[in-house]
Amino acid sequence: MTAAPPAANQPQTPRWGVRRVAPVAAAATAALGCTGLHWVSLAASRVSFDPPYLALCAGLSLAASAALGGLAARARLSSAACLALWAGLAGGLHGGLLAAAAMTLAGAAGVWVGRAGGDRPYSDGLLVGGGFALAVGVAPALAARLGASESARPFLAALAFLGLWGAGRWLAARPARRLSQVSLFVATAGILVAMSVRPLWDHERAARRGAPPVSPREARAESGRGPDIVLLVLDTVRADHLSIYGYERETTPVLAALLARRGGGRAHPLALSNGTWTVPSHASLLTGLSPSEHGARLGNSSGTAFALRADLTLAEALRGVGYRTLSIYANTWLGRIAGMERGFDHYRQSGQFGSAPPIGERLRGLLLPSVAAAGARPKASAADVSAKLLAALDAARGGPAFLFANFVDAHAPYLPPREFRGRFAPWSPFERPEHLALAQSEAEKRRLEARYDECIAGLDRDLGLFFDELDRRGRLAGAWIIVTSDHGEAFGEHGVTEHGTTVYGEVTHVPLLLIPPEGVELGELVGAASLVDVAATVAAVAGAEWPGGGRDLRRGAGAGVPPTLVEFDGDPHKARRHGELARLPARALVEGTLKLVSHGGASELYDLAVDPGERRDLAADHPDDVRRLESLLGEWDAGVREDAGWTGALPPSELEALRKMGYLGGDD
């Protein structure tokens, strides 16, 4: 007796041979759909990833997905059930156990919603892959808009995924089901592309608008045009790791060549950061005030968001005398200081490398921690920062330019450019880019120190390319070039690692190169200088009135060199990983060659002329100097203005970028 054919409106159950292949096909299609949409969004946002890196991630994702499909086939699961497991696997690799559970439940709910739709391995696979790519893309923005905590992100991603997956499964039981599911996938691609393009479009629209109209005051200033001023901050670069400062490794040949070519320039022998990490130091640089004066410091905030007081900023002062003020920064923190943008015609973060391709990147990180890892860097490169700054310069109309850039190439995790890896210590393709920790062995610290030096050498190379582009535009010969840093990096010299941990020289002694226009000669640079002095010097070069602190470094000793103050609020969070000393608030005062270090109720004294590494405490031998410098600190405390900062918190979408750079949780 011949079996009756199935009804036209009933889903057909695949034969066993086809059913065995269906879960593999579904999971592989999901991997390809997810990876493909991610590639499209990367291309739309112009994020630079190496093609070999993308191919490796895609291959790992496809292999893992096919393996999952094979296991599902052996267990005789449907392709839809396999896709629910795939969503859980993808969620776990992307966001941990909580995300895995949320995505698995969302996947199972979608299977139940579309239980009448049968198995459609290819169209379902496309929908699941696209849905996952969309979910992990929109969850941070959705959490930020709702004001939700970071722990809510996996659930928001799961809800977004369920919405698309459930809708697709429901449509699968309707007429023209294949067309409906493919349409959903195309719509998903469109949403991702729109999300990727919008920041770029906003940036280009601002560039097309150009600078604000020229005011009468600016028009008058244009007739006596001042020199271009280029202020570059090499984030996390300590002075004694630059070959310009006598370091045995050749880390800065390009900067050395620029100094030699522009013979009037100088490398300041003793420049100090006023803070010990990004926020207070940059705020001092752009206000001419100490951290306790400008208020952007740990002791005056929630620790994740900051605000400047209403003092005049350097950019405001320069714009007031006709300068076009342009800034591109790579460090996420510079976008988290309310008021830092004041006075800038253009103040933008360089597009961070977006999330690495889901699934495949996590597998690469587990199996091949450093192979092709350059494509997964969570920080923008110097080349990217330079390109965007030059584009802003090209779009600016009239007037001299003040260019301010922040580069994070030497910031942990240390991953030097490919051509610099292994230059100072043997390199293994299986190395994992890491952050420092006090518990690491001395050999491990020395290896990471070599990687740090290789990062500096790569940054030096890229700075040379930036200077070449300025020269090609005719904007180099007549410009003031100032190169400095916000802080250094400790490798265990005083029982702490990293930065934001101590006021000793490994964190607070920063490079300071002052390179005037061709034909201008600088005199001898004497005494200690700080970032506050850099602000005063830039304002003086521009001919701007400057109510902030600091001294014009071009004038040498003049009427005397005032003491230089460094402040640190203490950071219990850092102490857990980087050493207990980081828990203690500390200050340092440098007068001449003497440095007073005060922390934990005790004072230490060092003579930097004979002991630059601050190894021999002279406090017991020179009590009069200790009392005198402590008295100066007391006078400072009595005269400083009351703190009046702002406490705030970052949206979850911003916390992940900071965490990748080591500031929050995990690898701090």
XYZ file of C-alpha atoms in Angstrom:
668
model
C 0.000 0.000 0.000
C 1.472 3.341 -1.039
C 1.796 5.951 1.698
C -0.117 9.149 1.148
C 2.031 12.183 0.453
C 2.227 14.723 3.253
C -0.246 17.550 3.236
C 0.944 20.639 1.430
C 0.633 22.819 4.517
C 2.574 20.460 6.824
C 6.355 20.763 7.332
C 8.256 17.930 5.768
C 10.477 15.886 8.061
C 13.842 15.274 6.409
C 15.029 11.744 5.851
C 17.596 10.465 8.412
C 20.508 10.912 6.020
C 19.567 14.523 5.434
C 18.765 15.017 9.117
C 22.288 13.973 10.064
C 23.713 16.719 7.868
C 21.151 19.382 8.784
C 22.587 20.368 12.223
C 26.085 20.669 10.742
C 24.768 22.786 7.882
C 22.734 24.956 10.251
C 25.605 25.622 12.664
C 28.081 26.284 9.848
C 25.636 28.662 8.162
C 25.145 30.497 11.462
C 28.907 30.918 11.805
C 29.217 32.199 8.258
C 26.251 34.542 8.659
C 27.588 35.999 11.898
C 31.121 36.414 10.558
C 29.901 37.826 7.263
C 27.769 40.480 8.928
C 30.644 41.400 11.208
C 32.918 41.852 8.202
C 30.324 44.060 6.539
C 30.084 46.255 9.645
C 33.883 46.490 9.858
C 34.099 47.552 6.238
C 31.339 50.118 6.741
C 33.064 51.631 9.777
C 36.488 51.554 8.067
C 38.079 49.635 10.913
C 41.393 48.137 9.865
C 41.798 44.399 10.415
C 44.371 42.254 8.699
C 42.790 39.877 6.130
C 44.814 36.888 7.450
C 43.480 37.614 10.915
C 39.892 37.716 9.654
C 40.383 34.486 7.733
C 41.833 32.771 10.808
C 38.920 33.864 12.999
C 36.412 32.774 10.368
C 38.075 29.378 10.048
C 38.087 28.781 13.798
C 34.464 29.861 14.066
C 33.436 27.586 11.208
C 35.363 24.615 12.613
C 33.890 24.973 16.103
C 30.389 25.394 14.707
C 30.704 22.359 12.452
C 31.955 20.315 15.413
C 28.940 21.388 17.451
C 26.684 20.462 14.553
C 28.297 17.039 14.356
C 27.679 16.403 18.052
C 24.076 17.550 17.669
C 23.614 15.190 14.723
C 24.948 12.243 16.725
C 22.486 13.120 19.466
C 19.732 13.215 16.808
C 18.839 16.822 17.586
C 17.006 18.924 15.055
C 18.836 21.717 13.287
C 16.727 24.241 15.219
C 17.782 22.713 18.551
C 21.388 22.723 17.368
C 21.088 26.428 16.607
C 19.832 27.075 20.141
C 22.996 25.379 21.419
C 25.065 27.379 18.929
C 23.623 30.602 20.328
C 24.606 29.457 23.818
C 28.139 28.583 22.696
C 28.522 31.902 20.907
C 27.182 33.793 23.911
C 29.546 31.980 26.256
C 32.597 32.657 24.118
C 31.599 36.276 23.727
C 30.431 37.127 27.244
C 30.925 34.272 29.703
C 28.623 31.856 31.516
C 25.816 34.323 32.142
C 25.670 35.221 28.467
C 25.798 31.524 27.537
C 22.793 30.743 29.734
C 20.815 33.750 28.499
C 21.480 32.988 24.841
C 20.683 29.280 25.240
C 17.330 30.120 26.828
C 16.598 32.659 24.102
C 17.505 30.106 21.451
C 15.265 27.465 23.027
C 12.398 29.946 23.275
C 12.776 30.720 19.590
C 12.638 27.008 18.756
C 9.417 26.672 20.749
C 7.851 29.752 19.110
C 8.514 28.331 15.653
C 7.897 24.662 16.410
C 5.392 24.501 13.541
C 7.932 25.782 11.047
C 10.000 22.606 10.742
C 13.746 22.469 10.157
C 15.168 25.031 7.731
C 18.894 24.664 8.373
C 20.161 27.261 5.931
C 17.640 30.067 6.387
C 17.452 29.398 10.139
C 21.241 29.368 10.339
C 21.513 32.707 8.570
C 18.932 34.169 10.915
C 20.628 32.886 14.081
C 24.063 34.079 12.967
C 22.733 37.473 11.968
C 20.654 37.716 15.117
C 23.666 37.032 17.311
C 25.796 39.606 15.472
C 23.038 42.184 15.866
C 22.415 41.325 19.521
C 26.021 41.779 20.644
C 26.166 44.989 18.621
C 23.058 46.665 20.014
C 23.218 45.444 23.621
C 25.801 48.022 24.823
C 23.912 50.922 23.248
C 20.610 49.599 24.571
C 22.025 49.235 28.078
C 23.388 52.767 27.974
C 20.060 54.200 26.778
C 18.129 52.372 29.507
C 20.683 53.209 32.177
C 21.013 49.493 32.909
C 23.926 47.993 34.789
C 26.626 46.112 32.944
C 25.339 42.814 34.321
C 22.121 43.385 32.375
C 23.886 43.377 29.011
C 23.713 39.579 28.446
C 19.964 39.631 29.049
C 19.425 42.604 26.754
C 21.469 40.855 24.075
C 19.419 37.685 24.594
C 16.161 39.629 24.280
C 17.336 41.269 21.065
C 18.392 37.880 19.721
C 15.099 36.269 20.727
C 13.130 39.005 18.997
C 14.789 38.340 15.659
C 15.083 34.552 16.009
C 11.516 34.149 17.279
C 10.139 36.343 14.502
C 12.022 34.346 11.914
C 10.824 31.016 13.304
C 7.259 32.271 13.391
C 7.541 33.462 9.803
C 8.917 30.060 8.792
C 5.436 28.607 9.205
C 3.888 31.314 7.046
C 3.716 31.496 3.222
C 6.883 32.658 1.426
C 8.782 31.675 4.565
C 12.204 31.507 2.931
C 11.813 34.994 1.482
C 10.657 36.258 4.897
C 13.682 34.865 6.726
C 16.140 36.093 4.121
C 14.492 39.519 4.304
C 15.038 39.559 8.051
C 18.704 38.702 7.545
C 19.097 41.511 5.006
C 17.365 43.915 7.397
C 19.771 42.838 10.138
C 22.706 43.582 7.869
C 21.245 46.998 7.137
C 20.891 47.816 10.838
C 24.485 46.783 11.555
C 25.801 48.834 8.655
C 23.797 51.858 9.802
C 25.183 51.490 13.330
C 28.711 51.279 11.937
C 28.388 54.168 9.518
C 26.625 56.687 11.742
C 29.664 57.736 13.855
C 31.714 58.050 10.679
C 28.977 60.057 9.006
C 28.700 62.365 12.018
C 32.473 62.848 11.951
C 32.535 63.683 8.243
C 29.519 65.977 8.541
C 31.335 67.910 11.262
C 34.416 68.077 9.051
C 32.348 69.407 6.135
C 30.951 72.122 8.364
C 34.514 73.149 9.079
C 35.584 75.421 11.870
C 33.255 78.021 13.399
C 33.000 81.430 11.738
C 35.957 83.697 12.338
C 35.239 86.287 15.023
C 36.527 89.874 14.694
C 39.112 89.132 17.373
C 40.238 86.030 15.516
C 40.375 87.978 12.266
C 42.710 90.487 13.878
C 44.837 87.651 15.234
C 45.038 86.093 11.773
C 46.858 89.136 10.454
C 49.661 88.415 12.938
C 49.458 84.685 12.538
C 51.199 82.691 15.230
C 53.067 79.451 14.661
C 51.331 76.107 14.457
C 51.660 74.207 17.745
C 51.700 70.398 17.822
C 51.328 68.861 21.292
C 51.715 65.077 21.344
C 51.155 62.883 24.412
C 52.777 59.442 24.251
C 50.539 57.748 26.775
C 52.377 55.590 29.373
C 55.878 56.343 28.043
C 58.509 56.894 30.751
C 61.503 59.101 30.031
C 64.239 56.642 30.930
C 63.026 54.186 28.275
C 63.758 56.614 25.438
C 67.136 56.385 23.766
C 67.085 60.201 23.630
C 67.467 60.063 27.417
C 70.354 57.606 27.309
C 68.424 54.333 27.349
C 70.538 51.459 26.076
C 67.839 50.193 23.705
C 67.347 52.194 20.520
C 63.685 53.035 21.038
C 63.429 56.573 19.611
C 65.732 57.070 16.600
C 63.101 59.101 14.731
C 62.599 61.593 17.542
C 66.370 61.814 17.954
C 66.742 62.578 14.239
C 64.084 65.298 14.451
C 65.891 66.897 17.381
C 69.177 66.776 15.474
C 67.623 68.181 12.307
C 65.975 71.034 14.194
C 69.085 71.946 16.164
C 67.324 74.462 18.392
C 65.281 71.810 20.196
C 65.902 70.341 23.622
C 64.984 67.254 25.618
C 64.155 68.472 29.120
C 66.293 66.526 31.614
C 63.714 66.426 34.425
C 60.050 66.683 33.448
C 57.367 65.351 35.770
C 53.723 64.468 35.376
C 51.492 66.180 37.933
C 49.386 63.044 38.269
C 50.165 59.352 38.064
C 47.601 58.272 35.485
C 45.654 59.490 32.476
C 42.878 61.662 33.888
C 44.649 63.981 36.348
C 47.734 64.332 34.157
C 45.895 65.266 30.967
C 43.675 67.635 32.919
C 46.781 69.375 34.313
C 48.259 69.588 30.829
C 45.167 71.278 29.404
C 44.386 73.582 32.347
C 47.770 74.448 33.864
C 46.433 73.409 37.275
C 47.391 70.684 39.713
C 45.005 67.731 40.222
C 43.759 69.128 43.535
C 42.986 72.409 41.755
C 41.271 71.204 38.569
C 39.329 68.469 40.376
C 39.624 65.634 37.824
C 41.086 63.045 40.172
C 40.173 59.797 41.895
C 39.562 61.429 45.266
C 36.954 63.654 43.692
C 34.840 61.279 41.610
C 33.169 57.900 41.355
C 36.293 56.563 39.700
C 34.676 56.206 36.281
C 33.691 59.763 35.343
C 35.262 63.139 36.043
C 34.747 66.847 35.508
C 36.928 69.915 35.238
C 36.055 73.051 37.087
C 35.155 76.159 35.141
C 38.733 77.405 34.748
C 39.991 78.544 31.354
C 41.406 75.660 29.354
C 44.444 75.813 27.110
C 42.274 75.229 24.037
C 39.981 78.106 25.016
C 42.950 80.424 25.463
C 44.382 79.513 22.058
C 41.072 79.712 20.240
C 40.673 83.186 21.702
C 43.752 84.371 19.773
C 42.783 82.851 16.442
C 43.936 79.241 16.653
C 42.033 76.335 15.156
C 42.027 73.843 18.004
C 41.957 70.216 16.887
C 42.296 67.059 18.961
C 42.213 63.331 18.312
C 42.781 61.027 21.273
C 43.042 57.262 21.617
C 42.631 56.819 25.372
C 38.983 56.315 26.315
C 39.423 58.278 29.538
C 39.820 61.575 27.678
C 36.200 61.346 26.622
C 35.133 60.795 30.218
C 36.287 64.145 31.605
C 33.472 66.667 31.350
C 34.966 69.969 30.252
C 38.068 68.636 28.505
C 36.465 69.430 25.164
C 36.022 73.113 26.023
C 37.744 75.332 23.501
C 38.335 72.626 20.896
C 36.841 73.086 17.456
C 37.294 69.360 16.953
C 37.618 66.913 19.886
C 37.162 63.260 18.951
C 38.260 59.837 20.040
C 40.018 57.914 17.339
C 37.771 55.050 16.301
C 38.687 52.191 18.558
C 39.028 48.840 16.919
C 35.541 47.465 17.174
C 34.677 44.210 18.823
C 36.736 41.469 17.284
C 34.806 38.965 15.159
C 32.600 37.021 17.581
C 33.384 33.409 18.410
C 36.422 33.077 16.179
C 38.355 35.798 18.014
C 37.620 34.208 21.381
C 38.800 30.852 20.097
C 41.901 32.482 18.660
C 42.581 34.074 22.027
C 42.317 30.694 23.753
C 44.203 28.578 21.237
C 46.612 31.013 19.560
C 46.964 33.967 21.925
C 49.312 36.069 19.812
C 48.933 34.762 16.277
C 47.455 37.584 14.210
C 46.605 39.328 17.483
C 47.386 42.724 15.971
C 43.990 42.581 14.347
C 42.315 42.316 17.734
C 43.976 45.250 19.459
C 41.505 46.992 21.780
C 43.174 50.343 21.187
C 43.584 52.656 18.247
C 46.999 52.815 16.612
C 49.190 55.877 16.152
C 48.597 55.608 12.417
C 44.844 55.846 12.973
C 45.148 58.802 15.364
C 47.509 60.607 12.982
C 45.299 60.057 9.945
C 42.240 61.475 11.699
C 44.166 64.442 13.065
C 45.527 65.253 9.612
C 42.022 64.963 8.158
C 40.751 67.427 10.757
C 43.633 69.765 9.921
C 42.838 69.568 6.216
C 39.188 70.432 6.928
C 39.977 73.390 9.196
C 39.671 76.838 7.641
C 42.244 79.560 8.197
C 44.264 80.516 11.227
C 47.210 78.806 12.848
C 46.507 75.346 14.216
C 46.843 73.840 17.667
C 47.027 70.072 17.217
C 46.673 67.902 20.313
C 46.978 64.117 20.052
C 47.059 61.243 22.509
C 48.682 57.949 21.451
C 48.233 54.705 23.429
C 50.527 52.383 21.488
C 52.777 51.815 24.530
C 49.844 51.211 26.875
C 49.219 47.696 28.171
C 48.450 45.105 26.961
C 51.774 45.346 25.173
C 51.489 44.262 21.562
C 54.168 45.825 19.357
C 53.709 46.164 15.594
C 54.580 42.974 13.770
C 57.890 44.242 12.401
C 59.076 45.233 15.905
C 58.212 42.008 17.718
C 61.286 40.235 19.001
C 63.565 43.241 18.526
C 64.576 43.403 22.200
C 63.692 39.905 23.448
C 62.784 36.619 21.734
C 59.198 36.525 20.520
C 56.916 33.511 20.449
C 53.774 33.414 18.304
C 52.052 31.851 21.318
C 52.688 34.812 23.608
C 49.590 36.364 25.086
C 49.555 40.183 25.208
C 49.413 40.887 28.927
C 49.101 43.509 31.616
C 51.662 43.813 34.379
C 51.138 42.329 37.842
C 53.359 42.368 40.904
C 53.043 38.590 41.275
C 54.715 37.952 37.920
C 58.248 36.574 37.989
C 61.201 38.834 37.299
C 61.754 37.032 34.001
C 58.154 37.700 33.004
C 58.426 41.376 33.956
C 61.598 41.688 31.878
C 59.846 40.062 28.909
C 56.953 42.491 29.191
C 59.413 45.355 29.567
C 60.976 44.337 26.254
C 57.537 44.299 24.618
C 56.887 47.748 26.094
C 60.124 49.003 24.551
C 59.151 47.468 21.213
C 55.820 49.312 21.411
C 57.700 52.579 21.985
C 59.937 51.867 18.996
C 56.891 51.219 16.817
C 55.276 54.431 18.023
C 58.480 56.328 17.230
C 58.332 54.996 13.663
C 54.709 56.115 13.274
C 55.475 59.566 14.667
C 58.032 59.940 11.898
C 55.350 59.203 9.322
C 53.094 61.800 10.939
C 55.851 64.418 10.805
C 56.442 63.552 7.149
C 52.772 64.258 6.407
C 52.938 67.587 8.229
C 56.033 68.444 6.206
C 54.282 67.501 2.966
C 51.548 69.994 3.869
C 54.112 72.695 4.631
C 53.123 72.713 8.325
C 56.273 71.304 9.962
C 59.161 73.740 9.475
C 57.370 76.648 11.129
C 55.683 74.664 13.886
C 56.437 74.213 17.546
C 56.572 70.473 18.287
C 56.131 69.426 21.923
C 56.277 65.733 22.817
C 55.564 64.501 26.333
C 53.678 61.828 28.283
C 50.988 61.669 30.942
C 52.869 59.152 33.093
C 55.330 56.295 32.886
C 55.095 52.617 33.773
C 56.492 50.739 36.786
C 57.999 47.285 36.373
C 58.407 46.499 40.075
C 61.231 48.926 40.911
C 59.617 50.034 44.197
C 57.304 47.130 44.881
C 54.532 48.182 42.506
C 53.793 47.724 38.820
C 51.949 49.662 36.110
C 50.829 53.296 36.629
C 48.423 55.047 38.967
C 50.293 53.272 41.744
C 53.136 55.483 43.014
C 54.861 58.868 42.758
C 58.322 57.382 42.214
C 60.161 58.324 39.043
C 59.315 55.240 36.999
C 55.729 56.554 36.902
C 56.224 60.324 37.163
C 59.421 61.103 35.189
C 58.145 61.723 31.663
C 59.826 62.789 28.421
C 59.517 66.395 27.348
C 60.854 67.443 23.951
C 60.589 71.122 23.057
C 61.298 71.630 19.349
C 60.886 75.206 18.071
C 60.456 76.254 14.429
C 63.491 76.147 12.198
C 65.882 78.977 12.972
C 64.729 79.391 16.584
C 67.186 78.413 19.310
C 66.121 77.363 22.793
C 68.268 78.184 25.770
C 69.259 75.741 28.467
C 66.360 74.040 30.223
C 66.972 74.176 33.958
C 65.220 72.884 37.039
C 62.319 70.488 37.175
C 59.393 71.038 34.820
C 55.888 69.610 34.810
C 52.851 69.324 32.572
C 51.548 72.522 34.162
C 54.615 74.282 32.740
C 53.919 72.795 29.311
C 50.492 74.461 29.346
C 52.022 77.818 30.272
C 54.674 77.450 27.568
C 52.128 76.650 24.843
C 50.012 79.642 25.846
C 53.086 81.901 25.748
C 54.125 80.623 22.314
C 50.623 81.412 21.019
C 50.615 84.863 22.598
C 47.564 84.028 24.688
C 46.749 85.404 28.111
C 47.153 82.608 30.632
C 45.645 82.724 34.121
C 46.682 79.142 34.849
C 49.800 78.109 36.675
C 53.203 77.075 35.417
C 56.119 78.927 33.846
C 57.250 79.562 30.290
C 60.035 77.015 29.863
C 61.632 79.057 27.077
C 62.813 81.613 29.636
C 65.167 79.310 31.534
C 65.592 79.913 35.253
C 64.421 83.525 35.137
C 63.395 84.631 38.609
C 63.799 81.108 39.922
C 62.231 77.709 39.476
C 59.338 76.961 41.835
C 58.952 73.475 43.341
C 57.082 70.894 41.271
C 54.216 68.946 42.853
C 53.016 65.417 41.994
C 49.791 64.082 43.537
C 48.317 60.586 43.895
C 45.062 59.787 45.700
C 45.750 56.116 46.329
C 43.838 53.345 44.580
C 42.755 50.218 46.526
C 41.590 48.643 43.275
C 45.111 48.845 41.836
C 46.622 47.600 45.104
C 45.081 44.166 44.671
C 47.088 43.425 41.547
C 49.926 45.919 41.476
C 51.153 46.178 45.065
C 49.970 47.405 48.458
C 51.875 50.679 48.121
C 49.234 51.734 45.588
C 46.673 51.816 48.393
C 48.342 54.816 50.050
C 47.753 58.417 48.947
C 51.098 59.995 48.135
C 52.682 63.230 47.025
C 56.081 64.242 45.781
C 57.693 67.662 45.814
C 60.771 68.363 43.692
C 62.934 71.393 44.400
C 66.157 71.606 42.467
C 67.511 68.070 42.518
C 65.881 67.126 45.837
C 62.702 65.063 45.800
C 60.487 64.600 48.843
C 58.174 61.563 48.713
C 55.403 61.600 51.307
C 53.083 58.649 51.837
C 51.656 56.695 54.726
C 52.612 59.421 57.185
C 56.315 59.057 56.369
C 58.669 61.137 54.253
C 61.590 60.054 52.089
C 64.231 62.262 50.498
C 66.221 61.600 47.323
C 68.890 63.514 45.430
C 67.983 62.982 41.786
C 71.348 64.295 40.569
C 73.182 61.272 41.965
C 70.288 58.847 42.508
C 67.801 59.142 39.617
C 66.379 55.704 40.430
C 65.410 56.883 43.933
C 67.109 54.028 45.741
C 68.873 55.782 48.624
C 66.623 57.538 51.140
C 68.473 60.566 52.594
C 65.745 61.672 55.013
C 67.672 60.611 58.109
C 70.835 62.365 56.888
C 69.160 65.649 55.887
C 66.328 66.344 58.353
C 66.428 70.104 57.711
C 65.695 69.596 54.003
C 62.867 67.230 54.893
C 61.283 69.756 57.279
C 61.639 72.564 54.752
C 60.002 70.607 51.947
C 57.272 69.332 54.270
C 56.607 72.953 55.200
C 56.221 73.820 51.516
C 53.688 71.012 51.180
C 51.817 72.403 54.159
C 51.731 75.843 52.593
C 50.361 74.308 49.419
C 47.629 72.520 51.358
C 46.654 75.746 53.091
C 46.402 77.668 49.841
C 44.758 75.139 47.564
C 41.116 75.696 46.659
C 38.415 73.436 48.071
C 37.530 70.394 46.009
C 34.277 70.854 44.124
C 34.211 67.980 41.697
C 31.464 65.902 40.208
C 30.640 62.265 40.876
C 29.254 60.216 38.041
C 29.211 56.802 36.449
C 29.876 55.608 32.935
C 27.299 53.857 30.798
C 28.007 50.147 30.405
C 28.945 50.624 26.753
C 32.014 52.627 27.813
C 33.172 50.344 30.618
C 34.221 47.525 28.288
C 36.690 49.733 26.409
C 38.266 50.806 29.698
C 38.396 47.211 30.904
C 40.242 46.102 27.767
C 42.898 48.717 28.498
C 43.234 47.378 32.021
C 41.559 50.081 34.080
C 38.562 48.185 35.453
C 38.422 44.666 36.808
C 40.328 41.686 35.536
C 43.470 42.996 33.916
C 43.693 46.338 35.613
